[in-house]
Short mmCIF file of C-alpha atoms and ligand atoms in Angstrom, two decimals:
data_model
loop_
_atom_site.label_atom_id
_atom_site.label_comp_id
_atom_site.label_asym_id
_atom_site.label_seq_id
_atom_site.Cartn_x
_atom_site.Cartn_y
_atom_site.Cartn_z
CA MET A 1 12.28 -22.31 -7.76
CA ILE A 2 12.92 -20.50 -11.08
CA VAL A 3 16.04 -21.83 -12.80
CA GLN A 4 17.92 -20.48 -15.81
CA PRO A 5 18.21 -23.07 -18.61
CA SER A 6 21.85 -24.20 -18.51
CA PRO A 7 22.87 -27.71 -19.63
CA GLU A 8 23.09 -28.66 -15.94
CA ALA A 9 19.57 -27.36 -15.31
CA VAL A 10 18.23 -29.38 -18.25
CA ALA A 11 19.97 -32.51 -16.94
CA ARG A 12 18.50 -31.88 -13.48
CA ALA A 13 15.02 -31.44 -15.00
CA ALA A 14 15.33 -34.79 -16.79
CA GLU A 15 16.43 -36.40 -13.52
CA ILE A 16 13.39 -35.01 -11.65
CA LEU A 17 11.10 -36.24 -14.45
CA ARG A 18 12.66 -39.71 -14.43
CA ALA A 19 12.02 -39.87 -10.68
CA GLY A 20 8.30 -39.17 -11.30
CA GLY A 21 8.43 -35.49 -10.33
CA LEU A 22 7.09 -32.32 -11.95
CA VAL A 23 8.95 -29.70 -13.98
CA ALA A 24 7.44 -26.50 -15.37
CA LEU A 25 8.97 -25.69 -18.73
CA PRO A 26 8.57 -23.13 -21.50
CA THR A 27 7.07 -24.04 -24.84
CA GLU A 28 6.52 -21.58 -27.67
CA THR A 29 2.78 -21.48 -26.86
CA VAL A 30 2.49 -21.35 -23.05
CA TYR A 31 4.41 -22.81 -20.10
CA GLY A 32 3.64 -26.47 -19.47
CA LEU A 33 3.62 -28.51 -16.26
CA ALA A 34 5.42 -31.67 -17.32
CA ALA A 35 5.58 -35.21 -15.99
CA ASP A 36 6.48 -38.63 -17.40
CA ALA A 37 3.45 -39.48 -19.56
CA ARG A 38 4.11 -43.21 -19.13
CA SER A 39 3.67 -43.08 -15.35
CA GLY A 40 0.16 -42.83 -13.92
CA GLU A 41 1.52 -41.70 -10.55
CA ALA A 42 3.64 -38.95 -12.10
CA VAL A 43 0.62 -37.78 -14.12
CA ALA A 44 -1.54 -37.85 -10.98
CA ARG A 45 0.86 -35.27 -9.49
CA ILE A 46 0.01 -32.90 -12.36
CA TYR A 47 -3.71 -33.01 -11.58
CA GLU A 48 -2.92 -32.62 -7.89
CA ALA A 49 -0.71 -29.55 -8.43
CA LYS A 50 -3.22 -27.92 -10.78
CA GLY A 51 -6.09 -28.67 -8.42
CA ARG A 52 -8.15 -29.91 -11.36
CA PRO A 53 -11.54 -31.13 -10.17
CA ARG A 54 -11.67 -33.55 -13.10
CA PHE A 55 -9.41 -35.56 -15.37
CA ASN A 56 -8.99 -34.04 -18.83
CA PRO A 57 -6.83 -35.85 -21.35
CA LEU A 58 -3.38 -34.26 -21.51
CA ILE A 59 -1.16 -33.59 -24.52
CA ALA A 60 1.84 -35.89 -24.92
CA HIS A 61 4.87 -33.81 -25.89
CA VAL A 62 7.54 -35.68 -27.82
CA ALA A 63 10.95 -34.87 -29.31
CA ASP A 64 10.23 -35.65 -32.94
CA ARG A 65 8.04 -37.43 -35.45
CA ALA A 66 9.63 -40.83 -34.77
CA ALA A 67 8.80 -40.48 -31.07
CA ALA A 68 5.26 -39.42 -32.00
CA GLU A 69 4.85 -42.58 -34.12
CA ARG A 70 5.72 -44.62 -31.05
CA VAL A 71 2.74 -43.26 -29.10
CA ALA A 72 0.17 -42.67 -31.88
CA VAL A 73 -0.99 -44.16 -35.18
CA PHE A 74 -0.50 -41.69 -38.03
CA THR A 75 -2.97 -41.24 -40.87
CA PRO A 76 -1.96 -39.67 -44.21
CA LEU A 77 -3.64 -36.45 -43.07
CA ALA A 78 -1.68 -36.46 -39.81
CA ALA A 79 1.56 -37.03 -41.69
CA ARG A 80 0.90 -34.02 -43.93
CA LEU A 81 0.12 -31.77 -40.98
CA ALA A 82 3.13 -32.95 -38.97
CA ASP A 83 5.45 -32.44 -41.95
CA ALA A 84 4.13 -28.90 -42.40
CA PHE A 85 3.88 -27.67 -38.80
CA TRP A 86 6.13 -29.67 -36.46
CA PRO A 87 7.91 -28.59 -34.41
CA GLY A 88 5.26 -26.00 -33.60
CA PRO A 89 1.92 -25.04 -32.05
CA LEU A 90 -0.13 -27.93 -33.45
CA THR A 91 -1.52 -30.87 -31.47
CA LEU A 92 -2.79 -33.89 -33.40
CA VAL A 93 -5.41 -36.18 -31.87
CA LEU A 94 -4.71 -39.69 -33.14
CA GLU A 95 -5.36 -43.30 -32.23
CA LYS A 96 -3.26 -44.18 -29.19
CA ARG A 97 -0.85 -47.10 -29.33
CA PRO A 98 -1.70 -49.40 -26.42
CA GLY A 99 0.64 -49.08 -23.47
CA ALA A 100 2.63 -46.12 -24.81
CA ILE A 101 1.03 -43.53 -22.50
CA SER A 102 -0.59 -44.02 -19.10
CA ASP A 103 -4.38 -44.32 -19.12
CA LEU A 104 -4.59 -41.41 -16.71
CA ALA A 105 -2.77 -39.07 -19.13
CA THR A 106 -5.37 -39.80 -21.81
CA ALA A 107 -8.24 -39.96 -19.28
CA GLY A 108 -9.00 -43.49 -20.42
CA LEU A 109 -9.57 -42.56 -24.09
CA ASP A 110 -8.30 -44.64 -27.02
CA SER A 111 -6.97 -41.46 -28.61
CA VAL A 112 -4.02 -39.29 -27.66
CA GLY A 113 -3.15 -35.65 -28.31
CA VAL A 114 0.47 -35.43 -29.40
CA ARG A 115 2.74 -32.54 -30.30
CA VAL A 116 6.38 -31.69 -30.98
CA PRO A 117 7.09 -28.31 -29.38
CA ALA A 118 9.45 -25.83 -31.02
CA HIS A 119 10.88 -24.08 -27.95
CA PRO A 120 14.59 -24.93 -27.59
CA VAL A 121 14.31 -25.46 -23.81
CA ALA A 122 11.36 -27.84 -24.17
CA ARG A 123 13.26 -29.68 -26.90
CA ALA A 124 16.39 -29.93 -24.76
CA VAL A 125 14.40 -31.41 -21.87
CA LEU A 126 12.65 -33.89 -24.17
CA ASP A 127 16.00 -34.99 -25.59
CA ALA A 128 17.56 -35.36 -22.16
CA PHE A 129 14.53 -37.16 -20.74
CA GLY A 130 14.09 -39.47 -23.71
CA GLY A 131 10.35 -40.16 -23.41
CA PRO A 132 6.92 -38.57 -23.83
CA LEU A 133 5.97 -35.77 -21.42
CA ALA A 134 2.38 -35.05 -20.43
CA ALA A 135 2.12 -31.29 -20.00
CA PRO A 136 -0.99 -29.19 -19.57
CA SER A 137 -0.63 -25.45 -19.17
CA ALA A 138 1.23 -24.70 -15.92
CA ASN A 139 -1.55 -22.86 -14.09
CA ARG A 140 -3.97 -23.70 -11.30
CA SER A 141 -7.23 -25.05 -12.64
CA GLY A 142 -9.46 -22.18 -13.83
CA ALA A 143 -6.65 -19.65 -14.10
CA VAL A 144 -5.23 -18.32 -17.36
CA SER A 145 -2.30 -20.05 -19.05
CA PRO A 146 1.12 -18.70 -18.01
CA THR A 147 3.45 -17.19 -20.59
CA THR A 148 6.39 -16.36 -18.29
CA ALA A 149 8.23 -18.28 -15.58
CA ALA A 150 7.06 -15.66 -13.06
CA HIS A 151 3.40 -16.40 -13.94
CA VAL A 152 4.05 -20.07 -13.20
CA ALA A 153 5.63 -19.27 -9.86
CA ASP A 154 2.75 -16.91 -8.97
CA GLY A 155 0.12 -19.52 -9.74
CA LEU A 156 1.69 -22.77 -8.64
CA GLY A 157 4.12 -21.48 -6.03
CA ASP A 158 5.68 -24.35 -4.14
CA ARG A 159 3.55 -26.96 -5.90
CA VAL A 160 6.29 -27.28 -8.49
CA GLU A 161 9.85 -27.48 -7.28
CA PHE A 162 11.56 -26.73 -10.58
CA ILE A 163 10.56 -24.01 -13.07
CA LEU A 164 12.78 -23.65 -16.13
CA ASP A 165 12.87 -20.05 -17.36
CA GLY A 166 12.78 -19.78 -21.14
CA GLY A 167 11.70 -16.17 -21.33
CA PRO A 168 8.26 -15.03 -22.49
CA CYS A 169 6.43 -17.43 -24.81
CA THR A 170 6.53 -16.20 -28.39
CA VAL A 171 3.12 -17.57 -29.46
CA GLY A 172 1.30 -16.92 -26.18
CA LEU A 173 -1.76 -18.97 -27.19
CA GLU A 174 -2.23 -22.70 -26.70
CA SER A 175 -1.64 -25.02 -29.64
CA ALA A 176 -4.35 -25.61 -32.23
CA ILE A 177 -5.80 -29.11 -31.79
CA VAL A 178 -6.82 -31.12 -34.87
CA ASP A 179 -8.40 -34.55 -34.72
CA ALA A 180 -6.65 -36.16 -37.70
CA ARG A 181 -7.89 -39.73 -37.32
CA GLY A 182 -10.10 -39.56 -40.42
CA ASP A 183 -9.71 -38.27 -43.98
CA ARG A 184 -11.03 -34.92 -42.95
CA GLY A 185 -9.59 -33.03 -39.96
CA VAL A 186 -11.70 -31.67 -37.12
CA LEU A 187 -10.54 -28.43 -35.48
CA LEU A 188 -11.11 -29.27 -31.80
CA ARG A 189 -9.42 -26.13 -30.46
CA PRO A 190 -8.41 -23.02 -32.39
CA GLY A 191 -4.98 -21.93 -31.21
CA GLY A 192 -1.57 -20.63 -32.12
CA LEU A 193 -1.85 -21.73 -35.76
CA SER A 194 -4.59 -20.18 -37.84
CA ARG A 195 -7.35 -22.14 -39.53
CA GLU A 196 -6.18 -20.68 -42.86
CA ASN A 197 -2.67 -22.04 -42.40
CA LEU A 198 -4.00 -25.42 -41.33
CA GLU A 199 -6.51 -25.65 -44.16
CA ALA A 200 -3.84 -24.82 -46.74
CA ILE A 201 -2.33 -28.21 -45.87
CA ALA A 202 -5.29 -30.21 -44.56
CA GLY A 203 -8.10 -28.99 -46.79
CA PRO A 204 -11.35 -27.85 -45.16
CA LEU A 205 -11.52 -28.58 -41.43
CA GLU A 206 -14.75 -29.58 -39.76
CA ASP A 207 -16.00 -28.15 -36.50
CA PRO A 208 -16.65 -30.55 -33.64
CA ALA A 209 -20.17 -31.99 -33.96
CA PRO A 210 -22.44 -30.06 -31.63
CA ALA A 211 -24.17 -32.22 -29.04
CA GLY A 212 -26.40 -30.91 -26.31
CA ASP A 213 -24.61 -32.48 -23.40
CA ARG A 214 -21.08 -32.13 -24.72
CA PRO A 215 -18.90 -29.20 -23.74
CA SER A 216 -18.09 -27.38 -26.97
CA ALA A 217 -16.09 -24.45 -25.63
CA PRO A 218 -12.53 -24.26 -26.95
CA GLY A 219 -10.26 -26.62 -25.16
CA MET A 220 -13.05 -28.58 -23.57
CA LEU A 221 -13.08 -32.32 -23.55
CA THR A 222 -15.32 -33.67 -26.29
CA SER A 223 -15.59 -37.29 -25.24
CA HIS A 224 -15.33 -39.35 -22.11
CA TYR A 225 -14.35 -42.86 -21.41
CA ALA A 226 -17.14 -44.78 -19.71
CA PRO A 227 -17.34 -48.51 -19.07
CA ARG A 228 -20.05 -50.63 -20.71
CA ALA A 229 -21.21 -51.93 -17.33
CA ARG A 230 -23.19 -49.76 -14.96
CA VAL A 231 -21.29 -48.10 -12.15
CA ARG A 232 -22.70 -48.04 -8.60
CA LEU A 233 -21.08 -45.59 -6.23
CA HIS A 234 -20.49 -45.65 -2.47
CA ALA A 235 -20.84 -49.43 -2.42
CA GLU A 236 -20.14 -51.15 0.88
CA LYS A 237 -20.35 -54.66 -0.52
CA ARG A 238 -20.86 -56.64 -3.69
CA ARG A 239 -24.33 -57.62 -4.93
CA PRO A 240 -24.94 -60.57 -7.31
CA GLY A 241 -23.59 -59.97 -10.82
CA GLU A 242 -21.39 -57.14 -9.65
CA ALA A 243 -17.65 -56.64 -9.63
CA LEU A 244 -16.34 -54.73 -6.64
CA LEU A 245 -13.71 -52.02 -7.01
CA GLY A 246 -12.29 -51.22 -3.60
CA PHE A 247 -10.38 -48.37 -2.03
CA GLY A 248 -8.19 -48.48 1.04
CA GLY A 249 -8.38 -52.24 1.53
CA THR A 250 -12.13 -52.91 1.00
CA PRO A 251 -12.76 -56.52 2.08
CA GLY A 252 -13.65 -58.88 -0.79
CA ALA A 253 -12.84 -56.39 -3.56
CA ASP A 254 -11.93 -57.80 -6.98
CA LEU A 255 -9.46 -54.99 -7.44
CA ASP A 256 -8.47 -52.18 -5.08
CA LEU A 257 -7.65 -48.68 -6.38
CA SER A 258 -5.17 -48.32 -3.54
CA PRO A 259 -5.03 -50.84 -0.69
CA ALA A 260 -3.09 -48.25 1.32
CA GLY A 261 -5.71 -45.55 0.68
CA ASP A 262 -3.34 -43.36 -1.35
CA LEU A 263 -5.29 -41.08 -3.73
CA ARG A 264 -2.39 -40.60 -6.13
CA GLU A 265 -2.10 -44.36 -6.58
CA ALA A 266 -5.88 -44.60 -6.92
CA ALA A 267 -5.89 -41.99 -9.70
CA ALA A 268 -3.12 -43.84 -11.52
CA ASN A 269 -5.12 -47.11 -11.35
CA LEU A 270 -8.61 -45.76 -12.01
CA PHE A 271 -9.03 -46.14 -15.78
CA CYS A 272 -7.20 -49.43 -16.20
CA MET A 273 -9.07 -51.03 -13.30
CA LEU A 274 -12.44 -49.90 -14.66
CA ARG A 275 -11.47 -51.46 -17.98
CA ASP A 276 -10.28 -54.66 -16.35
CA LEU A 277 -13.55 -55.07 -14.43
CA ASP A 278 -15.74 -54.18 -17.43
CA ALA A 279 -16.15 -57.83 -18.50
CA PRO A 280 -19.14 -59.16 -20.51
CA ASP A 281 -20.53 -61.14 -17.55
CA ILE A 282 -20.46 -58.12 -15.23
CA THR A 283 -23.61 -55.99 -15.22
CA THR A 284 -22.42 -53.47 -12.66
CA ILE A 285 -19.13 -52.28 -11.24
CA ALA A 286 -19.69 -51.38 -7.59
CA VAL A 287 -17.16 -48.87 -6.29
CA ALA A 288 -16.29 -48.39 -2.63
CA PRO A 289 -16.42 -44.83 -1.25
CA VAL A 290 -13.45 -42.64 -2.18
CA PRO A 291 -12.79 -39.59 -0.01
CA GLU A 292 -13.60 -36.24 -1.65
CA THR A 293 -10.26 -34.66 -0.71
CA SER A 294 -7.38 -33.76 -3.06
CA LEU A 295 -7.38 -36.06 -6.13
CA GLY A 296 -10.47 -37.77 -4.73
CA GLU A 297 -12.59 -34.97 -6.17
CA ALA A 298 -11.49 -35.77 -9.74
CA ILE A 299 -11.74 -39.52 -9.13
CA ASN A 300 -15.31 -39.11 -7.87
CA ASP A 301 -16.14 -36.79 -10.77
CA ARG A 302 -15.08 -39.46 -13.25
CA LEU A 303 -16.95 -42.21 -11.37
CA GLN A 304 -20.02 -40.02 -11.14
CA ARG A 305 -19.99 -39.46 -14.91
CA ALA A 306 -19.57 -43.17 -15.52
CA SER A 307 -22.50 -43.91 -13.22
CA VAL A 308 -24.94 -41.57 -14.99
CA LYS A 309 -23.83 -42.20 -18.58
CA ARG A 310 -27.10 -43.88 -19.58
CA VAL A 311 -29.03 -40.78 -18.66
CA TYR A 312 -26.72 -38.17 -20.10
CA ASN A 313 -24.85 -40.34 -22.60
CA PHE A 314 -21.44 -38.83 -21.95
CA ASN A 315 -19.97 -41.66 -23.98
CA LEU A 316 -20.95 -40.26 -27.40
O1 TXA B 1 -0.05 -25.23 -26.26
C1 TXA B 1 -0.46 -26.19 -25.62
O2 TXA B 1 -1.13 -27.09 -26.14
C2 TXA B 1 -0.09 -26.25 -24.14
C3 TXA B 1 1.42 -26.41 -24.04
C4 TXA B 1 1.88 -26.61 -22.63
O3 TXA B 1 1.83 -27.49 -24.85
N1 TXA B 1 -0.78 -27.30 -23.48
C5 TXA B 1 -2.12 -27.24 -23.20
O4 TXA B 1 -2.59 -28.34 -22.50
O5 TXA B 1 -2.83 -26.33 -23.53
P1 TXA B 1 -4.01 -28.36 -21.74
O6 TXA B 1 -4.02 -29.65 -20.95
O7 TXA B 1 -4.22 -27.12 -20.98
O8 TXA B 1 -5.03 -28.54 -22.90
C6 TXA B 1 -5.08 -29.75 -23.62
C7 TXA B 1 -6.37 -29.86 -24.35
C8 TXA B 1 -7.50 -30.19 -23.42
O9 TXA B 1 -8.55 -29.27 -23.58
C9 TXA B 1 -7.95 -31.58 -23.82
O10 TXA B 1 -9.31 -31.74 -23.73
C10 TXA B 1 -7.44 -31.69 -25.25
O11 TXA B 1 -6.27 -30.95 -25.27
N2 TXA B 1 -7.09 -33.08 -25.57
C11 TXA B 1 -6.00 -33.76 -25.20
N3 TXA B 1 -6.05 -35.04 -25.63
C12 TXA B 1 -7.23 -35.16 -26.28
C13 TXA B 1 -7.89 -36.24 -26.94
N4 TXA B 1 -7.35 -37.46 -27.01
N5 TXA B 1 -9.09 -36.00 -27.51
C14 TXA B 1 -9.65 -34.77 -27.46
N6 TXA B 1 -9.08 -33.72 -26.82
C15 TXA B 1 -7.89 -33.91 -26.25
MG1 MG B 2 -5.01 -25.12 -19.98
#
């Protein structure tokens, strides 16, 4: 449903978000598909609606710099960039403050992408909601980013119940992403702010280090969380030295992704349970079979990557 952005509509959007639901909203770059970034289950709904076959870390959208400081640790470089370009089409990758954002929203990484959008409707929703919103572009996985409410409705249809119409996006390109954790920034994704503008404030920006097995295309994930222990898939029972991660009530499991067999709950639990089981005395985390349907595809993709990391070293 496409809704015009009245104060009532903004209040309704905040209510849906507080209840763990999805709202598509305009930003100055592209339309985003928003959910409460603190809730793993709400974030799981984003991946489900987009039909993403894998978990990419999502950008946390916040109302202002103070809210950004609550989710991320600012460096002097980050502070300069935020002062110059926020609100606006710049995402900063920074060290994540523990517990501020669900592990699923950051795909298990210790870093978080954070931005303060400039669009008045996005800002109104953030103010009314009062917390960080995870919001990837509001398109089905593999489709182009939407820049009008009608594009969102065409692509996601009834997968999102509430689409706020803020008119066509003025920037029309995704935000530029700068890793600002060090002294020197790394331009992870060129976007709606030019390199020249960024470098005028940040000094010379580095390009992401090329690495054979790492996706280097714009907007692609450049690092993956993987546990230290080995991961064994499709495990029916525990072997000596193993921890067992169950699904759907696996007998004898140390932890169960979802005793009820709910894939959304399993997605929300995945990264924190892998971390919890990744103890020094555990050589291998055995994982019970997870069905390949719906969110199961992305869950299995992540587990598969974790299980082959020693060969392909995805953990660089
Ligand atoms: O303009 C935008 O940024 C739009 C609007 C809606 O804000 N959002 C957007 O989100 O483009 P999405 O999910 O389509 O792209 C986010 C990109 C992903 O490619 C992801 O890999 C990268 O940001 N990213 C997010 N957090 C990251 C992190 N901690 N480290 C490295 N890359 C990260
Ligand atoms: Mg996108």
